[in-house]
PDB file of C-alpha atoms in Angstrom:
ATOM      1  CA  MET A   1     -54.282  32.384 -22.385  1.00 76.00           C
ATOM      2  CA  ASN A   2     -53.321  28.720 -22.727  1.00 86.00           C
ATOM      3  CA  VAL A   3     -49.942  29.021 -24.452  1.00 89.00           C
ATOM      4  CA  GLU A   4     -49.492  25.263 -24.871  1.00 89.00           C
ATOM      5  CA  ARG A   5     -52.636  25.115 -27.038  1.00 91.00           C
ATOM      6  CA  TYR A   6     -52.169  28.438 -28.820  1.00 94.00           C
ATOM      7  CA  SER A   7     -53.183  28.386 -32.480  1.00 95.00           C
ATOM      8  CA  SER A   8     -54.319  30.935 -35.046  1.00 95.00           C
ATOM      9  CA  GLN A   9     -54.550  31.387 -38.798  1.00 96.00           C
ATOM     10  CA  VAL A  10     -52.920  34.349 -40.510  1.00 95.00           C
ATOM     11  CA  MET A  11     -53.062  35.545 -44.069  1.00 95.00           C
ATOM     12  CA  LEU A  12     -49.763  36.559 -45.616  1.00 94.00           C
ATOM     13  CA  ARG A  13     -49.349  39.469 -48.042  1.00 92.00           C
ATOM     14  CA  ASP A  14     -49.686  37.143 -51.027  1.00 93.00           C
ATOM     15  CA  GLY A  15     -52.955  35.623 -49.758  1.00 93.00           C
ATOM     16  CA  LYS A  16     -51.426  32.363 -48.485  1.00 93.00           C
ATOM     17  CA  ALA A  17     -52.911  31.137 -45.201  1.00 94.00           C
ATOM     18  CA  VAL A  18     -50.479  29.955 -42.547  1.00 96.00           C
ATOM     19  CA  ARG A  19     -51.221  28.419 -39.171  1.00 97.00           C
ATOM     20  CA  ILE A  20     -49.238  29.754 -36.214  1.00 97.00           C
ATOM     21  CA  ARG A  21     -49.265  27.494 -33.175  1.00 97.00           C
ATOM     22  CA  SER A  22     -47.238  26.508 -30.142  1.00 97.00           C
ATOM     23  CA  ILE A  23     -44.374  24.153 -30.814  1.00 97.00           C
ATOM     24  CA  ARG A  24     -44.736  20.596 -29.511  1.00 96.00           C
ATOM     25  CA  PRO A  25     -42.238  17.860 -28.651  1.00 96.00           C
ATOM     26  CA  ARG A  26     -43.501  15.838 -31.615  1.00 96.00           C
ATOM     27  CA  ASP A  27     -42.307  18.624 -33.960  1.00 97.00           C
ATOM     28  CA  LYS A  28     -38.697  17.403 -33.769  1.00 97.00           C
ATOM     29  CA  ARG A  29     -38.646  15.880 -37.277  1.00 96.00           C
ATOM     30  CA  ARG A  30     -40.483  18.851 -38.761  1.00 96.00           C
ATOM     31  CA  LEU A  31     -38.020  21.233 -37.121  1.00 96.00           C
ATOM     32  CA  GLN A  32     -35.049  19.230 -38.406  1.00 97.00           C
ATOM     33  CA  SER A  33     -36.543  19.301 -41.916  1.00 95.00           C
ATOM     34  CA  PHE A  34     -37.153  23.059 -41.623  1.00 94.00           C
ATOM     35  CA  HIS A  35     -33.549  23.617 -40.566  1.00 95.00           C
ATOM     36  CA  SER A  36     -32.167  21.407 -43.352  1.00 94.00           C
ATOM     37  CA  HIS A  37     -33.963  23.491 -45.990  1.00 94.00           C
ATOM     38  CA  LEU A  38     -32.657  26.853 -44.757  1.00 93.00           C
ATOM     39  CA  SER A  39     -29.897  28.535 -46.713  1.00 90.00           C
ATOM     40  CA  GLU A  40     -26.468  28.792 -45.103  1.00 93.00           C
ATOM     41  CA  ARG A  41     -27.039  32.526 -44.826  1.00 89.00           C
ATOM     42  CA  SER A  42     -30.335  32.082 -42.947  1.00 90.00           C
ATOM     43  CA  ILE A  43     -28.706  29.583 -40.579  1.00 88.00           C
ATOM     44  CA  TYR A  44     -25.800  31.955 -39.987  1.00 86.00           C
ATOM     45  CA  PHE A  45     -28.164  34.868 -39.296  1.00 86.00           C
ATOM     46  CA  ARG A  46     -30.051  32.769 -36.713  1.00 88.00           C
ATOM     47  CA  PHE A  47     -27.182  30.998 -34.936  1.00 86.00           C
ATOM     48  CA  PHE A  48     -24.220  33.290 -35.771  1.00 80.00           C
ATOM     49  CA  GLU A  49     -22.443  30.196 -37.051  1.00 83.00           C
ATOM     50  CA  LEU A  50     -23.058  27.545 -39.688  1.00 87.00           C
ATOM     51  CA  LYS A  51     -24.963  24.822 -37.925  1.00 86.00           C
ATOM     52  CA  GLU A  52     -25.314  22.084 -40.503  1.00 88.00           C
ATOM     53  CA  ARG A  53     -27.742  19.998 -38.485  1.00 91.00           C
ATOM     54  CA  LEU A  54     -29.661  20.254 -35.232  1.00 94.00           C
ATOM     55  CA  ASN A  55     -28.459  17.538 -32.869  1.00 94.00           C
ATOM     56  CA  ASP A  56     -30.744  15.614 -30.488  1.00 96.00           C
ATOM     57  CA  ARG A  57     -29.975  17.989 -27.646  1.00 96.00           C
ATOM     58  CA  ASP A  58     -30.882  21.013 -29.813  1.00 95.00           C
ATOM     59  CA  LEU A  59     -34.125  19.366 -30.913  1.00 96.00           C
ATOM     60  CA  CYS A  60     -35.154  18.641 -27.334  1.00 96.00           C
ATOM     61  CA  TYR A  61     -34.276  22.168 -26.218  1.00 94.00           C
ATOM     62  CA  PHE A  62     -36.141  23.803 -29.108  1.00 95.00           C
ATOM     63  CA  THR A  63     -39.310  21.651 -28.937  1.00 97.00           C
ATOM     64  CA  GLU A  64     -39.702  20.771 -25.254  1.00 96.00           C
ATOM     65  CA  VAL A  65     -40.476  24.217 -23.896  1.00 95.00           C
ATOM     66  CA  ASP A  66     -42.154  25.159 -20.622  1.00 92.00           C
ATOM     67  CA  SER A  67     -44.466  27.804 -22.217  1.00 89.00           C
ATOM     68  CA  VAL A  68     -43.580  30.306 -19.483  1.00 86.00           C
ATOM     69  CA  GLY A  69     -39.877  31.117 -19.501  1.00 87.00           C
ATOM     70  CA  HIS A  70     -39.365  29.517 -22.915  1.00 93.00           C
ATOM     71  CA  VAL A  71     -42.188  30.049 -25.409  1.00 95.00           C
ATOM     72  CA  ALA A  72     -41.963  28.956 -29.042  1.00 97.00           C
ATOM     73  CA  LEU A  73     -44.332  29.306 -31.968  1.00 97.00           C
ATOM     74  CA  VAL A  74     -44.143  27.630 -35.353  1.00 98.00           C
ATOM     75  CA  ALA A  75     -45.772  28.689 -38.589  1.00 97.00           C
ATOM     76  CA  THR A  76     -46.980  25.697 -40.575  1.00 97.00           C
ATOM     77  CA  THR A  77     -48.449  24.970 -43.973  1.00 95.00           C
ATOM     78  CA  ARG A  78     -49.629  21.765 -45.602  1.00 88.00           C
ATOM     79  CA  LYS A  79     -47.506  20.197 -48.296  1.00 80.00           C
ATOM     80  CA  TRP A  80     -48.427  16.808 -49.714  1.00 78.00           C
ATOM     81  CA  LEU A  81     -50.937  16.304 -46.884  1.00 78.00           C
ATOM     82  CA  ARG A  82     -48.221  16.864 -44.270  1.00 87.00           C
ATOM     83  CA  GLN A  83     -47.623  19.796 -41.997  1.00 90.00           C
ATOM     84  CA  GLN A  84     -44.342  21.547 -42.625  1.00 95.00           C
ATOM     85  CA  ILE A  85     -42.756  24.275 -40.558  1.00 97.00           C
ATOM     86  CA  VAL A  86     -42.031  27.496 -42.472  1.00 97.00           C
ATOM     87  CA  GLY A  87     -41.185  29.779 -39.542  1.00 96.00           C
ATOM     88  CA  VAL A  88     -40.201  29.700 -35.883  1.00 97.00           C
ATOM     89  CA  ALA A  89     -40.318  32.404 -33.225  1.00 95.00           C
ATOM     90  CA  ARG A  90     -39.356  32.058 -29.594  1.00 95.00           C
ATOM     91  CA  TYR A  91     -38.536  33.926 -26.457  1.00 94.00           C
ATOM     92  CA  ILE A  92     -36.420  32.731 -23.585  1.00 92.00           C
ATOM     93  CA  ASN A  93     -36.147  34.157 -20.096  1.00 88.00           C
ATOM     94  CA  SER A  94     -32.393  34.332 -19.631  1.00 75.00           C
ATOM     95  CA  GLN A  95     -32.765  36.668 -16.629  1.00 71.00           C
ATOM     96  CA  VAL A  96     -34.206  33.888 -14.428  1.00 67.00           C
ATOM     97  CA  GLN A  97     -37.006  36.142 -13.227  1.00 63.00           C
ATOM     98  CA  ASP A  98     -40.417  34.790 -12.306  1.00 67.00           C
ATOM     99  CA  PRO A  99     -42.416  36.084 -14.022  1.00 66.00           C
ATOM    100  CA  PRO A 100     -39.978  37.256 -16.675  1.00 68.00           C
ATOM    101  CA  LYS A 101     -40.006  40.991 -17.466  1.00 84.00           C
ATOM    102  CA  LYS A 102     -37.281  40.904 -20.150  1.00 87.00           C
ATOM    103  CA  VAL A 103     -36.800  38.033 -22.561  1.00 90.00           C
ATOM    104  CA  ASP A 104     -34.475  37.207 -25.430  1.00 91.00           C
ATOM    105  CA  VAL A 105     -36.297  36.763 -28.717  1.00 91.00           C
ATOM    106  CA  ALA A 106     -35.323  35.001 -31.962  1.00 91.00           C
ATOM    107  CA  PHE A 107     -37.019  34.352 -35.305  1.00 90.00           C
ATOM    108  CA  THR A 108     -36.315  32.248 -38.358  1.00 93.00           C
ATOM    109  CA  VAL A 109     -38.394  32.171 -41.530  1.00 94.00           C
ATOM    110  CA  SER A 110     -37.819  29.728 -44.379  1.00 94.00           C
ATOM    111  CA  ASN A 111     -36.233  31.275 -47.427  1.00 92.00           C
ATOM    112  CA  GLU A 112     -39.369  30.575 -49.461  1.00 93.00           C
ATOM    113  CA  TYR A 113     -41.528  32.568 -47.031  1.00 94.00           C
ATOM    114  CA  GLN A 114     -39.249  35.550 -46.418  1.00 91.00           C
ATOM    115  CA  GLY A 115     -40.610  38.914 -47.528  1.00 89.00           C
ATOM    116  CA  ARG A 116     -44.241  37.778 -47.301  1.00 93.00           C
ATOM    117  CA  GLY A 117     -45.083  39.155 -43.843  1.00 91.00           C
ATOM    118  CA  LEU A 118     -44.572  35.934 -41.895  1.00 94.00           C
ATOM    119  CA  GLY A 119     -41.802  37.321 -39.670  1.00 90.00           C
ATOM    120  CA  THR A 120     -44.007  40.262 -38.732  1.00 89.00           C
ATOM    121  CA  ALA A 121     -46.993  37.998 -38.015  1.00 93.00           C
ATOM    122  CA  LEU A 122     -44.852  35.724 -35.828  1.00 94.00           C
ATOM    123  CA  PHE A 123     -43.450  38.760 -34.005  1.00 90.00           C
ATOM    124  CA  HIS A 124     -46.875  40.191 -33.209  1.00 90.00           C
ATOM    125  CA  GLN A 125     -48.329  36.885 -32.062  1.00 94.00           C
ATOM    126  CA  LEU A 126     -45.324  36.158 -29.858  1.00 94.00           C
ATOM    127  CA  ALA A 127     -45.554  39.692 -28.434  1.00 91.00           C
ATOM    128  CA  ALA A 128     -49.257  39.192 -27.610  1.00 92.00           C
ATOM    129  CA  ILE A 129     -48.423  36.007 -25.681  1.00 94.00           C
ATOM    130  CA  ALA A 130     -45.517  37.736 -23.939  1.00 92.00           C
ATOM    131  CA  ARG A 131     -47.667  40.691 -22.852  1.00 91.00           C
ATOM    132  CA  ALA A 132     -50.333  38.309 -21.517  1.00 91.00           C
ATOM    133  CA  GLN A 133     -47.623  36.640 -19.415  1.00 90.00           C
ATOM    134  CA  GLY A 134     -46.327  39.931 -18.031  1.00 89.00           C
ATOM    135  CA  VAL A 135     -43.277  40.320 -20.263  1.00 90.00           C
ATOM    136  CA  GLU A 136     -42.451  43.992 -20.790  1.00 89.00           C
ATOM    137  CA  VAL A 137     -39.342  43.938 -22.991  1.00 89.00           C
ATOM    138  CA  PHE A 138     -38.079  41.911 -25.960  1.00 89.00           C
ATOM    139  CA  GLU A 139     -34.306  41.886 -26.475  1.00 88.00           C
ATOM    140  CA  ALA A 140     -32.536  40.569 -29.563  1.00 84.00           C
ATOM    141  CA  GLU A 141     -29.062  40.298 -31.009  1.00 86.00           C
ATOM    142  CA  VAL A 142     -29.069  40.736 -34.785  1.00 82.00           C
ATOM    143  CA  LEU A 143     -26.144  40.696 -37.162  1.00 80.00           C
ATOM    144  CA  GLY A 144     -25.873  44.139 -38.743  1.00 75.00           C
ATOM    145  CA  GLU A 145     -25.975  42.628 -42.233  1.00 82.00           C
ATOM    146  CA  ASN A 146     -29.323  40.922 -41.537  1.00 81.00           C
ATOM    147  CA  ARG A 147     -31.324  43.653 -43.248  1.00 80.00           C
ATOM    148  CA  LYS A 148     -34.527  41.601 -43.529  1.00 80.00           C
ATOM    149  CA  MET A 149     -34.718  41.079 -39.771  1.00 79.00           C
ATOM    150  CA  MET A 150     -33.980  44.737 -39.137  1.00 77.00           C
ATOM    151  CA  ARG A 151     -36.893  45.644 -41.465  1.00 75.00           C
ATOM    152  CA  VAL A 152     -39.223  43.317 -39.539  1.00 75.00           C
ATOM    153  CA  ILE A 153     -38.181  44.980 -36.291  1.00 73.00           C
ATOM    154  CA  GLU A 154     -38.680  48.475 -37.755  1.00 74.00           C
ATOM    155  CA  HIS A 155     -42.148  47.643 -39.111  1.00 71.00           C
ATOM    156  CA  CYS A 156     -43.475  46.073 -35.923  1.00 72.00           C
ATOM    157  CA  GLY A 157     -44.130  49.462 -34.345  1.00 71.00           C
ATOM    158  CA  TYR A 158     -42.805  48.919 -30.833  1.00 71.00           C
ATOM    159  CA  PRO A 159     -40.769  51.680 -29.214  1.00 69.00           C
ATOM    160  CA  GLY A 160     -37.206  50.605 -28.733  1.00 72.00           C
ATOM    161  CA  ASN A 161     -33.563  51.378 -28.955  1.00 79.00           C
ATOM    162  CA  SER A 162     -30.519  49.727 -30.403  1.00 78.00           C
ATOM    163  CA  THR A 163     -26.774  49.771 -30.054  1.00 82.00           C
ATOM    164  CA  ILE A 164     -24.196  48.592 -32.550  1.00 83.00           C
ATOM    165  CA  GLU A 165     -20.916  46.998 -31.583  1.00 83.00           C
ATOM    166  CA  SER A 166     -18.580  44.958 -33.800  1.00 83.00           C
ATOM    167  CA  GLY A 167     -21.247  44.392 -36.459  1.00 81.00           C
ATOM    168  CA  MET A 168     -23.831  43.182 -33.933  1.00 81.00           C
ATOM    169  CA  VAL A 169     -27.006  45.154 -33.294  1.00 83.00           C
ATOM    170  CA  SER A 170     -28.497  44.808 -29.819  1.00 85.00           C
ATOM    171  CA  VAL A 171     -32.166  45.736 -29.933  1.00 84.00           C
ATOM    172  CA  SER A 172     -34.534  46.223 -27.020  1.00 87.00           C
ATOM    173  CA  PHE A 173     -38.219  47.023 -27.395  1.00 84.00           C
ATOM    174  CA  GLN A 174     -41.006  47.832 -24.995  1.00 86.00           C
ATOM    175  CA  LEU A 175     -44.118  45.694 -25.475  1.00 86.00           C
ATOM    176  CA  ASP A 176     -46.470  48.486 -24.518  1.00 76.00           C
ATOM    177  CA  GLY A 177     -49.170  47.908 -27.127  1.00 59.00           C
ATOM    178  CA  THR A 178     -48.503  50.754 -29.527  1.00 56.00           C
ATOM    179  CA  PRO A 179     -51.214  51.291 -32.199  1.00 42.00           C
ATOM    180  CA  THR A 180     -49.208  49.390 -34.826  1.00 55.00           C
ATOM    181  CA  ALA A 181     -48.776  46.463 -32.432  1.00 47.00           C
ATOM    182  CA  ARG A 182     -52.463  46.367 -31.481  1.00 42.00           C
ATOM    183  CA  GLU A 183     -53.471  45.750 -35.109  1.00 48.00           C
ATOM    184  CA  TYR A 184     -51.994  42.273 -34.925  1.00 46.00           C
ATOM    185  CA  SER A 185     -52.877  41.267 -31.341  1.00 42.00           C
TER     186      SER A 185
END
């Protein structure tokens, strides 16, 4: 699988088509625009702090990925003949293993697209790429109050476990291709 050229179309619950593709360095402005349109709550749920703006260093880190230890997908739609980002999913190998067996995963969906199945679609597509690259486990830190993300995790169908400490939920799931997961691969 060529991760750098990955692209697919998905249909959301409401019938809207969205393109999911690998992020590119030229997505910096789109990513900044995406971030600037998120609610404070969505930003807090993603970064665990209020991050008003992505700085140049953030933009380089988030868009200039190696597609092995750091893989990122964006969901895009067309608005006024321009592509806009409406969701981002990524995994990062923080274990410094080659190839990575466990990776940290994170998702953000624009407020307008939350509750429409985009988070689940991003999850399944990212998991398919991860499995193809030999990744066995997704790990995530989720604020306990982030109910929408917890629902996405519950509905994805991967076996996992979680621990709760100081309002933070640590989730770990095996990417073993359960029947629910295979539907979306």
